Amino acid sequence: MRLRWIAVVAWALVACANAWSAEGPARPRLTVVISIDQFRADYLTRFEDLYLPARSGKRVGGFRYLMERGAWFVDAHHDHLPLATGPGHSVLLTGAYPYKSGIVSNDWYDREAKREVYCVQDDRYPLVGTEGGEGISPARLLVTTVGDELKMATGNRAKVFGIALKDRAAVLMAGHLADGVFWFDDKTGGWVSSRYWQRNGTLPEWLVRWNERHIPQNAFGKTWDLSVDTKALRRLWTPGNEYAGDPSHLGVHFPHVITGGLATAGPAANRAFATTPFANEYTLQSALQLIREERLGHHEAPDLLVINLSSNDYIGHAYGPDSPEVLDTSVRTDKYLADFLNSLQDLVPGGLANVDVVVTADHGVAPIGAAAEDAGLPGGRWDPNRAMEVVQEALAKAFGPGKWVVGYGEPCLYLNWELLDHAGISRDRAERVAAEALERIPGIYAAYTRSDILAGRLPRTDIARHVTLGFHPARSGDVVIVSLPGYMASSRKTGTTHGEPYAYDTHVPLLLAGFGIKPGVYTERVSTADIAPTLAWLLRVQEPSGCDGHILTPALATEPLRPR
Ligand SMILES: [Zn+2]
């Protein structure tokens, strides 16, 4: 009898916690999407033994909690080109590829403005919280996000926020109707926004107070050293960092001291701070402050928070995927993630059972090109500046003198349409001359012309699919360049990059846990575009306008999703 009463009370508690909304279906109270910039899928398994256990006592772990207690898609890929931060983030919450979303690169040549533009640049909305700088808004994103649909479906009652060191990451995930989007400003060493969100020109009161804690500035002089036993480094391929860059005066070997080459705190030191894992801790602590202050998870409608951990990318570019720094950053990120999840457990009514957490990445990264060359691995570098010269020379040889190339925005080259029209030269003829010149450059796999892409005259290959999905008719260029596997468009001998349609750049983690998610390890090949429709279903809202993805059906629990 007593047991039965306990069961009834327990059921009532669970029911209250889950079916908290008086109207409509059961939904998560809070959805948190965390993208880790340049976090390759294999970092989950390569460093698994160094991560916290899935659970210890009442505390949950970080990655392993999600891998073991959540739905882990081990073969998730980005399907577009180029594999860069802007396009990668634009896919995650829209389910739309750049051919629809318009986010064809981080920067591209704008034919109307006749200049290079940045994917979230918008001069109409000046920055708030700092002096100067270019204005920012989501206006160049041509489709809606899950957050936009959530706002529309709840009469604006849902709260949608974004936070990341990188403006483009937070802005492109949050969307057009978000309540607030915040990013890091090197100059002030704090979080800033733009007039697009902060119409009155001031940051929220709580954020001003939070910025006044000066967490990045207080890290001046702090040392970043290896946090694991040196035995853990035996798995690394370039443990000596012979090919590392020296970002923000941090040096190429542990220990790294945050000074930015300055005597006292300042922008260069803030930049150095951003290139350490401590900035991930700062981002997640700031996200928790946002959740507390904005009372996310406590509203009548479900709330959404999108976060990007950007430091992994700054560190990975400099030291490469096989460095002690990337290993240590991954391990520290795991701890910060665990702290964040445990705090969510306390902050949201009903704990993690009422939260949906997604962890993924905007792209991976290639092994350092120079290291690959020296080791005999297929890979290396080609210089994009030299490539532009080669194209210019080929076009001048074919059509006479003139400035034939007007821009380059990875992976596209832009030809001078005015000059071509004036000289009576057909565009497709000029495209072919440019493409043939590019294809003679060592390290380039192929160059695809605008005419062939738009007419569907591409080979039926995975690479051509990436090219097509990444090509927007109004924004992409005249020739799309794809490197050979292992090669990268880079003039630098040190460090590495990402951008190509190969596994090391496309293969990213996809972990989901929480409300309505069926735990398991899923080996089917899925797309990062599948995240958005899955979240839209869990939130019971319309899929974003350009959504191409499919619902991740195997990971859906049926039980709590039935309308009550
Ligand atoms: Zn990135």
Coordinates of C-alpha atoms and ligand atoms in Angstrom, one line a residue, residues 37-38 84-85 89 166 313 362-363 498, ligand 1:
D37 CA 34.4 25.0 -33.5
Q38 CA 36.7 22.7 -35.5
A84 CA 34.0 26.9 -43.0
T85 CA 32.5 28.5 -39.8
H89 CA 26.8 27.1 -38.4
K166 CA 32.6 34.4 -32.8
D313 CA 39.3 26.4 -33.7
D362 CA 30.7 23.4 -37.7
H363 CA 33.6 21.5 -39.5
H498 CA 39.7 23.3 -43.1
Ligands
ZN1 ZN 34.7 27.1 -37.5

